[in-house]
GROMACS .gro file of C-alpha atoms in nm:
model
  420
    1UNK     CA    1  10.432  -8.601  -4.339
    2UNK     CA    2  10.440  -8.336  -4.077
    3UNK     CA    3  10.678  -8.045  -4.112
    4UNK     CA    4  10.907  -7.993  -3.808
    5UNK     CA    5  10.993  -7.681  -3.657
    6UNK     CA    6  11.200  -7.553  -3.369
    7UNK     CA    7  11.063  -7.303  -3.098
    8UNK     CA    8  11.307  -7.168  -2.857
    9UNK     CA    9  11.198  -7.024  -2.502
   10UNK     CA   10  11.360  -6.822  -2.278
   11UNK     CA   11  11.279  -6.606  -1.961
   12UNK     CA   12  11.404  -6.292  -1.981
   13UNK     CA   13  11.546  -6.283  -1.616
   14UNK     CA   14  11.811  -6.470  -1.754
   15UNK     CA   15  11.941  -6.192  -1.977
   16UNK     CA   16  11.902  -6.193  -2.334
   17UNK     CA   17  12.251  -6.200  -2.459
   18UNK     CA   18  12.263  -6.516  -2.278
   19UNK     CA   19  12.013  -6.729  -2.406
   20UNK     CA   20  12.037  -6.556  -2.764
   21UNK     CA   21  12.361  -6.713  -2.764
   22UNK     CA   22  12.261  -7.064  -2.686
   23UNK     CA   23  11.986  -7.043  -2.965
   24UNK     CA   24  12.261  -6.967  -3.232
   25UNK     CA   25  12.467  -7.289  -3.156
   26UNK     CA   26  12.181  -7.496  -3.108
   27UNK     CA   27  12.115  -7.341  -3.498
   28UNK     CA   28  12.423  -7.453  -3.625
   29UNK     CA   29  12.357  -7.815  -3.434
   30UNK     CA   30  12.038  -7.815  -3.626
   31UNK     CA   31  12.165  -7.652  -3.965
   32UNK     CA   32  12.255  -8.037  -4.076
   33UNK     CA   33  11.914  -8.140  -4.141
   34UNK     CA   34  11.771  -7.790  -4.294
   35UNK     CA   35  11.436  -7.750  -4.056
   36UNK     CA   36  11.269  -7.428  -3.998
   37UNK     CA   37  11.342  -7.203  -3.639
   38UNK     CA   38  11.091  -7.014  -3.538
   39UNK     CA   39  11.238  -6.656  -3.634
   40UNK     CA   40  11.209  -6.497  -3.232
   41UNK     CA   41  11.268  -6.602  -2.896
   42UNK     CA   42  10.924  -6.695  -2.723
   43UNK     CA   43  10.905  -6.511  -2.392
   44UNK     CA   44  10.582  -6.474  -2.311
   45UNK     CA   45  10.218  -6.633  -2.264
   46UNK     CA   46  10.015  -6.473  -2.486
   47UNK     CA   47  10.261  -6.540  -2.749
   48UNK     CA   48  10.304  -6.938  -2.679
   49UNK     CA   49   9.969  -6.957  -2.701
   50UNK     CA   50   9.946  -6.752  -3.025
   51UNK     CA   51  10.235  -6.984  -3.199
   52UNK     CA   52  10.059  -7.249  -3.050
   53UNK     CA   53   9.789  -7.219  -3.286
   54UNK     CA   54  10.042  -7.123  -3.579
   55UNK     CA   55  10.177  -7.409  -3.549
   56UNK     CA   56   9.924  -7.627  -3.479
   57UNK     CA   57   9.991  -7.864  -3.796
   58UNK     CA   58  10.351  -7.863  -3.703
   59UNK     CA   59  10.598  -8.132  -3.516
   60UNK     CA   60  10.727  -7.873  -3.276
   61UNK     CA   61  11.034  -7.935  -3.103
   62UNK     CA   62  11.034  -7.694  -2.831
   63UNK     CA   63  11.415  -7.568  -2.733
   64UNK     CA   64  11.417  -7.470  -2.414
   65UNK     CA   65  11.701  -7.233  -2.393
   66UNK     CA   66  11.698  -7.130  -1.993
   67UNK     CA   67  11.456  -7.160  -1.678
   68UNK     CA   68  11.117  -7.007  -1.601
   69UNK     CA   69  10.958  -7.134  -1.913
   70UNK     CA   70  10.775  -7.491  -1.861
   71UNK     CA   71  10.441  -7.282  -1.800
   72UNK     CA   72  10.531  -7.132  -2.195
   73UNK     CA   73  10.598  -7.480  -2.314
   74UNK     CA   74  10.281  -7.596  -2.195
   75UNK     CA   75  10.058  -7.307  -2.292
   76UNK     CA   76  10.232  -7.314  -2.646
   77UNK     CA   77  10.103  -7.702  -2.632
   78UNK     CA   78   9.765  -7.665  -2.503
   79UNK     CA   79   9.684  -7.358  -2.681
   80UNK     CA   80   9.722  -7.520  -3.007
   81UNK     CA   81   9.558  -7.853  -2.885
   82UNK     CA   82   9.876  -8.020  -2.984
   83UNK     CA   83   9.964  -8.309  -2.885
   84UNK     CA   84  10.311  -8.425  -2.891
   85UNK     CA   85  10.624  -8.175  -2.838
   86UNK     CA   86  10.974  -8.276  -2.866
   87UNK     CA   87  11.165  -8.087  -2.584
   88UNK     CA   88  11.552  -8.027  -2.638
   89UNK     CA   89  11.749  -7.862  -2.295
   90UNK     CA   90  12.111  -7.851  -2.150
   91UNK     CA   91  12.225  -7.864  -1.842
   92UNK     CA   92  12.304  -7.481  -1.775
   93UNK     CA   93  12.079  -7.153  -1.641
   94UNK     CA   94  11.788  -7.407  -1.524
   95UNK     CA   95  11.715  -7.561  -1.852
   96UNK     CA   96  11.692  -7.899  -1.777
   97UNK     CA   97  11.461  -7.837  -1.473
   98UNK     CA   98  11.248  -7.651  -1.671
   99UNK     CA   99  11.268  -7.916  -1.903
  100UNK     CA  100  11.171  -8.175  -1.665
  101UNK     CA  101  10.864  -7.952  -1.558
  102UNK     CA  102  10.730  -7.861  -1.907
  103UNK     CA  103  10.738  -8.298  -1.929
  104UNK     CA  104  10.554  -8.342  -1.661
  105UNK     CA  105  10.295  -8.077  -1.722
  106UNK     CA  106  10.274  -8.233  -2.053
  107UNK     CA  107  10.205  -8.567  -1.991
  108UNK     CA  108   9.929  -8.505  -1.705
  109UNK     CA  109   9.773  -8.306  -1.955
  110UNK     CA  110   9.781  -8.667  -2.207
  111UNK     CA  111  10.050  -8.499  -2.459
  112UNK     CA  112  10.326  -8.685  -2.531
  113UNK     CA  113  10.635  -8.510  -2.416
  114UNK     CA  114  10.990  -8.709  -2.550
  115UNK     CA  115  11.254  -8.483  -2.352
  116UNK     CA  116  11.655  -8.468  -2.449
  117UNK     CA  117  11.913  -8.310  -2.334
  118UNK     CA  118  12.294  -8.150  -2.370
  119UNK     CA  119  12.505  -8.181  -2.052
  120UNK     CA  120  12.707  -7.918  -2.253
  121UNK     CA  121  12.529  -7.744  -2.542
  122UNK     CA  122  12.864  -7.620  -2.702
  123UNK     CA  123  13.035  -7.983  -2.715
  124UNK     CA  124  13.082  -8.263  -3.007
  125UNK     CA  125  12.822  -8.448  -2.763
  126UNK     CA  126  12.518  -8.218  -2.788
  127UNK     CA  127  12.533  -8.275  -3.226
  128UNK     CA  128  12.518  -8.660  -3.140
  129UNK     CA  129  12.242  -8.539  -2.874
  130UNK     CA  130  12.062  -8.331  -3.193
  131UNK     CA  131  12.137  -8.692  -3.428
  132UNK     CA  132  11.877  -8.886  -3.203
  133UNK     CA  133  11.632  -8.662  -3.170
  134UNK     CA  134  11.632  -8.609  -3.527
  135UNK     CA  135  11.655  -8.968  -3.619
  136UNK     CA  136  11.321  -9.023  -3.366
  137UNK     CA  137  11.142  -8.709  -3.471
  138UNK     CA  138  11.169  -8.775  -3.841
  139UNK     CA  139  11.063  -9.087  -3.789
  140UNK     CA  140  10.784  -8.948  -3.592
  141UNK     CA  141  10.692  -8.689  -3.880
  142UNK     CA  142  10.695  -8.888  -4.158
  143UNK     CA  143  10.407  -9.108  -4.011
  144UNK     CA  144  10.158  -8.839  -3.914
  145UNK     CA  145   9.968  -8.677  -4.214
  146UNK     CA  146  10.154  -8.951  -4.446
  147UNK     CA  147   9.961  -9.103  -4.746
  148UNK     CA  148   9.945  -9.405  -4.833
  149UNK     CA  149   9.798  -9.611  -5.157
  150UNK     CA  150   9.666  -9.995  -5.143
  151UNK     CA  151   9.634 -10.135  -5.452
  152UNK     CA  152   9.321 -10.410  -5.371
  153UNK     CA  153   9.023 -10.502  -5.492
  154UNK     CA  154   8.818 -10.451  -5.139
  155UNK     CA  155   8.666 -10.163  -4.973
  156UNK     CA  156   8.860  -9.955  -4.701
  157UNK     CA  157   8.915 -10.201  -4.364
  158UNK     CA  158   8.927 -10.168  -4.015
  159UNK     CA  159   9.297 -10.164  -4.030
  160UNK     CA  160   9.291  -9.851  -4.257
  161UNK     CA  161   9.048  -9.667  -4.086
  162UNK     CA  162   9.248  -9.734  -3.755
  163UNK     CA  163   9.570  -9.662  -3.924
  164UNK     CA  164   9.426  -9.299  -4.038
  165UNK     CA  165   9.266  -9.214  -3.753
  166UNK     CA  166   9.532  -9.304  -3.507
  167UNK     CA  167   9.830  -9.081  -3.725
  168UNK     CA  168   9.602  -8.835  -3.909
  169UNK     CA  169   9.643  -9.052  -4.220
  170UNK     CA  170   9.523  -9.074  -4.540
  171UNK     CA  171   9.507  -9.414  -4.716
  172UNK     CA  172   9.327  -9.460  -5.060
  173UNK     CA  173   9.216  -9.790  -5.232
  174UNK     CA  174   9.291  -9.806  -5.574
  175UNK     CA  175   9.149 -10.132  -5.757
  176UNK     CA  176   9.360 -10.318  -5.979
  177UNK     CA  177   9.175 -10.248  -6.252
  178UNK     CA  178   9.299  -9.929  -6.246
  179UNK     CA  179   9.643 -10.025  -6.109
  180UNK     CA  180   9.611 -10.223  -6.478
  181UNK     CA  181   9.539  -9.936  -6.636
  182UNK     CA  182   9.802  -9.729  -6.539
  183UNK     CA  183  10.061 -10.000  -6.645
  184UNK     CA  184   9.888 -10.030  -6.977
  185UNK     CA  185   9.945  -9.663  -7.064
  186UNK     CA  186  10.303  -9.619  -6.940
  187UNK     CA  187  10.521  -9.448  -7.192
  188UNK     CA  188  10.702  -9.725  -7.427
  189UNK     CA  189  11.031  -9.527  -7.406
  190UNK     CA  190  10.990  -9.535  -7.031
  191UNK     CA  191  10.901  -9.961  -7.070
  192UNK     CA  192  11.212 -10.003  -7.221
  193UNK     CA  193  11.449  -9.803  -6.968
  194UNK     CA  194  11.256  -9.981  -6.650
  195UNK     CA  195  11.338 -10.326  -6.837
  196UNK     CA  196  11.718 -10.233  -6.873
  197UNK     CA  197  11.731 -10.142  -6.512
  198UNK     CA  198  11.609 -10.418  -6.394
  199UNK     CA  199  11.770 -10.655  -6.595
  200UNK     CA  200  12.132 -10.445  -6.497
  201UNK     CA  201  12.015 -10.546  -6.086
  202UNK     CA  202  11.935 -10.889  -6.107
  203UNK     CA  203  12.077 -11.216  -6.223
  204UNK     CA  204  11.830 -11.461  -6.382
  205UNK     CA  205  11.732 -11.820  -6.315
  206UNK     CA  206  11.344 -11.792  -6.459
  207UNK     CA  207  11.277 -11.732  -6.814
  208UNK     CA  208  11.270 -11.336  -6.868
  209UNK     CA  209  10.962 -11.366  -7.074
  210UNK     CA  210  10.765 -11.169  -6.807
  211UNK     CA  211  11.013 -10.854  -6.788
  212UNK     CA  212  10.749 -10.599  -6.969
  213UNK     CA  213  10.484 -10.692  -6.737
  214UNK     CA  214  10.752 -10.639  -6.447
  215UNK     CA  215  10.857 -10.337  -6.604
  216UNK     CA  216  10.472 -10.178  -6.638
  217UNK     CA  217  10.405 -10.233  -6.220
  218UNK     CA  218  10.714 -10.092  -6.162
  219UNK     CA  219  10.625  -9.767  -6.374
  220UNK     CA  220  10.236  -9.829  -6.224
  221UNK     CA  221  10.430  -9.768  -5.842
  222UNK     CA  222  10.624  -9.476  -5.950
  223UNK     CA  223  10.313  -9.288  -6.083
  224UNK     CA  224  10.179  -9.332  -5.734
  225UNK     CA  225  10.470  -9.197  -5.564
  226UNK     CA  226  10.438  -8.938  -5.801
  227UNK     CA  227  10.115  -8.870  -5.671
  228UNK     CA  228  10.262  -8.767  -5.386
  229UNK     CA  229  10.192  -9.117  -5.183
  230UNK     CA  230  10.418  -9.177  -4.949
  231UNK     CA  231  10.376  -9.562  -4.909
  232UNK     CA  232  10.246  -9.750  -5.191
  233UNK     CA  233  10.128 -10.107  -5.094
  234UNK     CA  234   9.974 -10.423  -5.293
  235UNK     CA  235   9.735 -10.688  -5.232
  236UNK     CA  236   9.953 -10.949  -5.400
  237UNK     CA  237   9.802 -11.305  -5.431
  238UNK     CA  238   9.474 -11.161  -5.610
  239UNK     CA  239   9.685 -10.955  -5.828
  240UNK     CA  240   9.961 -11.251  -5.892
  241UNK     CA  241   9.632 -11.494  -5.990
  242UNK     CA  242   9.471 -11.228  -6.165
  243UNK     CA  243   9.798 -11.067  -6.389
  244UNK     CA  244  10.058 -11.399  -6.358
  245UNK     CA  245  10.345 -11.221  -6.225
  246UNK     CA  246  10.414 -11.069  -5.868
  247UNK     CA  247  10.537 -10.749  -5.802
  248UNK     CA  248  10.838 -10.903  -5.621
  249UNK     CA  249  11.110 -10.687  -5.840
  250UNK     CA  250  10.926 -10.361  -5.829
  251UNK     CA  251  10.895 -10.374  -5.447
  252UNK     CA  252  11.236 -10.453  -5.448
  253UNK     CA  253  11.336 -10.184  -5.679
  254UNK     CA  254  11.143  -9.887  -5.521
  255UNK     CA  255  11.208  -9.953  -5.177
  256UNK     CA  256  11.628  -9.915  -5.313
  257UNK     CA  257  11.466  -9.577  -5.445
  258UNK     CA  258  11.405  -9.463  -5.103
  259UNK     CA  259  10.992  -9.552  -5.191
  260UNK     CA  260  10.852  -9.682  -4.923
  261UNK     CA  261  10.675 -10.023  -5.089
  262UNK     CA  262  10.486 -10.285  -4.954
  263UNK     CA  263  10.349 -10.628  -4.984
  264UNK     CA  264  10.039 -10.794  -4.888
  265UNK     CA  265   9.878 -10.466  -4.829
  266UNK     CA  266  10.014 -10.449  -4.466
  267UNK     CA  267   9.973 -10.125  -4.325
  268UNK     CA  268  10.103 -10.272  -3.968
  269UNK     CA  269  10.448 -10.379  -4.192
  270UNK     CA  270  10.452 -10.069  -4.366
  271UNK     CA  271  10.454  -9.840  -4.063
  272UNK     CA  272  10.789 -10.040  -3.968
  273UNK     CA  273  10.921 -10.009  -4.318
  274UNK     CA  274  10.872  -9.654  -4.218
  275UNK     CA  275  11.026  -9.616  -3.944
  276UNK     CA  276  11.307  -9.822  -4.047
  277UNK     CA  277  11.370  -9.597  -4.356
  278UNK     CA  278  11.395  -9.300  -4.141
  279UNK     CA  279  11.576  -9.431  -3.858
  280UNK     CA  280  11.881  -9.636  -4.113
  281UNK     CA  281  11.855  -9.445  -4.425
  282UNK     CA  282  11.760  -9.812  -4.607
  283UNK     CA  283  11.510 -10.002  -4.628
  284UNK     CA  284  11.374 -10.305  -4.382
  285UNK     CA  285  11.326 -10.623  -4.475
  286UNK     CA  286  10.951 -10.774  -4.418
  287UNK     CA  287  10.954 -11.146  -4.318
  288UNK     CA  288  10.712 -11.394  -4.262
  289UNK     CA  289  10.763 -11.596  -3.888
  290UNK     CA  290  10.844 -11.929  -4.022
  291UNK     CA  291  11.053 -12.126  -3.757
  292UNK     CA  292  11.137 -12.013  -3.369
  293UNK     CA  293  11.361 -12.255  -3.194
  294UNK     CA  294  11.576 -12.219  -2.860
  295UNK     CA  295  11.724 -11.868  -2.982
  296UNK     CA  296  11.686 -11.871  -3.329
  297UNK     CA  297  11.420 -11.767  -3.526
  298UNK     CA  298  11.342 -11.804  -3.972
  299UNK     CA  299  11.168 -11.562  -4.122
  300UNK     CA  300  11.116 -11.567  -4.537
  301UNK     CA  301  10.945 -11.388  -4.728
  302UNK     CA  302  11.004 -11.368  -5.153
  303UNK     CA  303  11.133 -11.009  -5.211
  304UNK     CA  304  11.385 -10.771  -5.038
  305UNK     CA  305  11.499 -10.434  -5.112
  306UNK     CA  306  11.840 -10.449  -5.309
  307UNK     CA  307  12.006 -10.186  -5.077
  308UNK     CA  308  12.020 -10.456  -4.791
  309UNK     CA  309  12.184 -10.724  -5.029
  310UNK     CA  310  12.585 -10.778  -5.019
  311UNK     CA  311  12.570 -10.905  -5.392
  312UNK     CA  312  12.355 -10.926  -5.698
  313UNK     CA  313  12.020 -11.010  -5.629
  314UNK     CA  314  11.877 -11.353  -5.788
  315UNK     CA  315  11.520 -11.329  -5.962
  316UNK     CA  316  11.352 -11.701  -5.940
  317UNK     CA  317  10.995 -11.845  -5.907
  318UNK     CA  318  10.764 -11.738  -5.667
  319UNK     CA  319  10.691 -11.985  -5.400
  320UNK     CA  320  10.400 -12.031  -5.356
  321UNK     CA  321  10.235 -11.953  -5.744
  322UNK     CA  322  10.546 -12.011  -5.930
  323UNK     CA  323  10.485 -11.705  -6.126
  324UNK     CA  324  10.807 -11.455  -6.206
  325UNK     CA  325  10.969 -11.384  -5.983
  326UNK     CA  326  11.050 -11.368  -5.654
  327UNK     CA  327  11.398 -11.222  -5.510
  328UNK     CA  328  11.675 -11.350  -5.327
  329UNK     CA  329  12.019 -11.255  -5.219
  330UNK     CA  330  12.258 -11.232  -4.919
  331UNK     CA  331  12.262 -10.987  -4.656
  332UNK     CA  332  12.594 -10.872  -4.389
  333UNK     CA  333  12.583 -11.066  -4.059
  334UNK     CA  334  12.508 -10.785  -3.887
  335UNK     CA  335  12.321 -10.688  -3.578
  336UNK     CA  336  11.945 -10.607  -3.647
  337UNK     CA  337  11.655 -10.518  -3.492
  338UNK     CA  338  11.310 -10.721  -3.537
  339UNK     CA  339  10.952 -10.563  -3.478
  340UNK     CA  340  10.616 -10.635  -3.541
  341UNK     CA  341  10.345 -10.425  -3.483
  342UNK     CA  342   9.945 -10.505  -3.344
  343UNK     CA  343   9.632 -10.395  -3.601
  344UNK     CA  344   9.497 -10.164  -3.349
  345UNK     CA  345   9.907  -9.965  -3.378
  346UNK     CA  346   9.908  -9.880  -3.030
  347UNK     CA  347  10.185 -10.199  -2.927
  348UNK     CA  348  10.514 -10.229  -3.135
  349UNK     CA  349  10.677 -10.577  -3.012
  350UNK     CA  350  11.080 -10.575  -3.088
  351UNK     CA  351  11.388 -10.770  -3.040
  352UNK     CA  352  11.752 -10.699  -3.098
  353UNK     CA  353  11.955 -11.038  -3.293
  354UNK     CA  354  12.259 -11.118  -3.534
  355UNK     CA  355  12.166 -11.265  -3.852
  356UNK     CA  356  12.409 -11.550  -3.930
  357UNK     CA  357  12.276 -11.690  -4.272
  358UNK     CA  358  12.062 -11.559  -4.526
  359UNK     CA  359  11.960 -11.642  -4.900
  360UNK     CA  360  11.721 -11.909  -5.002
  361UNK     CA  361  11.854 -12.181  -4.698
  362UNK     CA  362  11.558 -12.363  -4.820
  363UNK     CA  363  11.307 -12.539  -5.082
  364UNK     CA  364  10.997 -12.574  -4.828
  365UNK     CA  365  10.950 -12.176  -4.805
  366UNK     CA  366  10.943 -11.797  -4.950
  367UNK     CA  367  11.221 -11.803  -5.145
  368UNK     CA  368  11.452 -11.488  -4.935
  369UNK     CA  369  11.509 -11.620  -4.588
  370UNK     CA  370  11.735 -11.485  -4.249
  371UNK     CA  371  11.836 -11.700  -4.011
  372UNK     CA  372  11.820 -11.503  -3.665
  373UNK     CA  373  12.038 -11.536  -3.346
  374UNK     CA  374  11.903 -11.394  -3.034
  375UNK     CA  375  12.079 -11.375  -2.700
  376UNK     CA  376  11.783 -11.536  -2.516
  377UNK     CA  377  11.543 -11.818  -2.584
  378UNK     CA  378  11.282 -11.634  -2.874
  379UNK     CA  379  11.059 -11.955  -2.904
  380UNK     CA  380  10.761 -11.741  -2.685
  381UNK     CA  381  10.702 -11.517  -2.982
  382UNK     CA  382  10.439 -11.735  -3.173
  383UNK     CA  383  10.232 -11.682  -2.852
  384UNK     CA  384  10.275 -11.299  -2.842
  385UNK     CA  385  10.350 -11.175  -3.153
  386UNK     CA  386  10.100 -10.931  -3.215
  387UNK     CA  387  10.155 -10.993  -3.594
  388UNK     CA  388  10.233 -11.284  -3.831
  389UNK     CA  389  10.534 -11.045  -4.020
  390UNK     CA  390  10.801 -10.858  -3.857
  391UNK     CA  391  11.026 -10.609  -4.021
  392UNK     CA  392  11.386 -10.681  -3.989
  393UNK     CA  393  11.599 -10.332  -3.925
  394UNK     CA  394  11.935 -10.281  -3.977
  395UNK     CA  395  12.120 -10.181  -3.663
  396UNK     CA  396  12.036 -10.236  -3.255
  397UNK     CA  397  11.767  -9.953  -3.259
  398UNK     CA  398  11.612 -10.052  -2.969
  399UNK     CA  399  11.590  -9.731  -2.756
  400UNK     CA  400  11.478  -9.504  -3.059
  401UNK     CA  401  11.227  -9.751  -3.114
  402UNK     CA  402  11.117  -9.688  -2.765
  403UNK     CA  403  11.162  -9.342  -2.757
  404UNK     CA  404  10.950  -9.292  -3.134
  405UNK     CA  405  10.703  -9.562  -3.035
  406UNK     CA  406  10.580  -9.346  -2.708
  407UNK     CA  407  10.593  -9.027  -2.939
  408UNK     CA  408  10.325  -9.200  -3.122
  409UNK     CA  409  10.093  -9.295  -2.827
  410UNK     CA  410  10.260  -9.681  -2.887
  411UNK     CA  411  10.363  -9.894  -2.575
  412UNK     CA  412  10.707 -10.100  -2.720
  413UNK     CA  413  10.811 -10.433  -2.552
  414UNK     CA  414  11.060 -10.660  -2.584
  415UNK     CA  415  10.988 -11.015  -2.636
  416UNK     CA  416  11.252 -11.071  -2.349
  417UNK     CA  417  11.091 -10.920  -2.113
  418UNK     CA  418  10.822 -11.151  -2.169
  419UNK     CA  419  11.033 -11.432  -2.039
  420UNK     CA  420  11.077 -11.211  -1.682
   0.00000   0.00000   0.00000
């Protein structure tokens, strides 16, 4: 994850107790979320370019407090070869056309310039203003630099590579032998606390003969996070075959914990579990595409996070092995956002819907399913989707999505338009 810090810019021909003045309420918009200001007002060239390469391993969001300074902006950029800047202006003393300026000097230059703006920097407005670029730029920060863990017997894929090179990523393989190992040694006291827990959030309908084993992955996952991973994935059919249980309940668990965890060892999912963590404050919900018809679609898949459920969640058989367990459980009819994501991560496809029924709906699939009403006809998505799972999001987060997609050199469509 990247830290994020705020530079303010001013020219001085616009008088100092001015703009000094419009950095401290901007301050007290920001003082919600706790990020760092730059301590001084940048004024001049040699000095953007200078903080520039301070803050070179930084998310900068660069407040522009008055006119004269998209030339500062842009040296502060380019003399720190960074490449994306959050811009933040209002709408008095020239800042927005400077704004507009430093953007377009920005993005000739190939650095991705997401501009926002106050129409009144001392209003009710300008914190909602502050909300959304927050909500896009954490977003944004937690996927650059992040870390990520796969557990899988395999050697590093195209997919990972990609994924670290494109976001300045780490990912790390760690076999399942040792993944085995870990849950061998974890700390009996600790066993027996995990089992409780789990056996406090979910209601039963397989034997709970399996519960240590459950237990030990879950403890296996938290080392990792400990570790200071911040995704932790699975290859889960080898594993499953290998062990006899899935890691259905842990994923569940962790992701409730604010862990970002993933099956399948999908890094393309996982980035949207990301950004739907960041953007909602809970977890998304990864679904395989299982029926599209007139402007419904099915997705399943045989865990969920228990944050998104309205009730107790269910542990059954798996699907497919019928190993323990697999989750299931109701979520709110509630407007949601679905996206899926291409292996390359420069497309993010999306789709805002209402889900109208949820649970296990049916015997002939993973065992947690949504039911998914769209306003138009969704049956073109088997031909476009750029992935076989999309990540259901909580909420109609549609023009964040756009707005954090192009922060991270992503195009984002909508399926609809596809129908144009």
């Amino acid at each position: 994850m990247k830290p994020i810090i705020v530079v303010p810019f001013a020219s001085e021909i616009h008088g100092k107790e001015y703009y000094a003045n419009v950095l401290e309420v901007f301050r007290k918009h920001f003082s919600r979320y706790g990020i760092d200001f730059h301590n001084g007002i940048v004024t001049g060239v040699e000095e953007a370019e200078s903080l520039g390469r301070r803050y070179q391993k930084f998310l900068p969001l660069a407040l522009v407090l008055t006119g004269g300074v998209s030339s500062l902006v842009h040296r502060f950029a380019t003399g720190g070869s960074i490449d994306r800047v959050f811009i933040v202006a209002h709408s008095e003393h020239n800042s927005l056309a400077s704004a507009i300026s430093a953007r377009a000097k920005l993005e000739r230059d190939g650095i991705a310039a997401g501009l926002y703006w106050c129409n009144e920097y001392y209003s009710l407005d300008c914190e909602s203003t502050v909300d959304r670029i927050m909500s896009v730029a954490r977003g944004v920060a937690q996927v650059l630099g992040s870390r990520v863990a796969v557990v899988a017997n395999r050697d590093k894929g195209e997919v990972e590579e990609t994924f670290e090179s494109r976001f300045d990523s780490t990912v790390d393989i760690i076999p399942l032998e040792q993944f085995a190992s870990m849950m061998d040694s974890a700390n009996s006291d600790r066993v027996k606390e995990a089992i409780n827990e789990v056996e406090k959030s979910f209601e039963f309908e397989a034997s709970k003969q399996a519960l240590e084993k459950v237990a030990r992955i879950y403890i296996a996952f938290e080392e990792l996070a400990n570790k200071g991973y911040d995704v932790v994935s699975i290859d889960c059919f080898p594993f499953i075959l290998k062990y006899g249980v899935t890691p259905c309940i842990p994923l569940s668990l962790l992701n409730s914990r604010n862990i970002v965890a993933v099956c399948e060892a999908d890094l393309q999912a996982a980035l949207g579990m990301v950004i739907a963590r960041t953007l909602t404050k809970r977890s998304g919900w990864i679904g395989n595409s299982t029926s599209f018809k007139s402007n419904k679609a099915m997705l399943a898949h045989c865990t969920i996070a228990l944050d998104l459920l309205k009730g107790k969640a269910i542990a059954m058989q798996h699907f497919e092995t019928s190993a323990p367990y697999a989750v299931v459980g109701e979520v709110e009819n509630s407007v949601v956002t679905l996206i899926s994501i291409d292996r390359d991560f420069t497309t993010l496809f999306m789709e805002r819907g209402r889900v109208v029924k949820s649970g296990l709906l049916t015997y002939a699939t993973c065992r947690m399913q949504m039911m998914i009403e769209f306003d138009v006809p969704i049956e073109v998505v088997p031909r476009y989707a750029p992935a076989n799972h999309h990540v259901v999001i909580v909420g109609d987060w549609v023009e964040e999505l756009r707005e954090l997609a192009y922060m991270l050199n992503m195009d984002a469509i909508m399926y609809s338009e596809l129908l144009a």
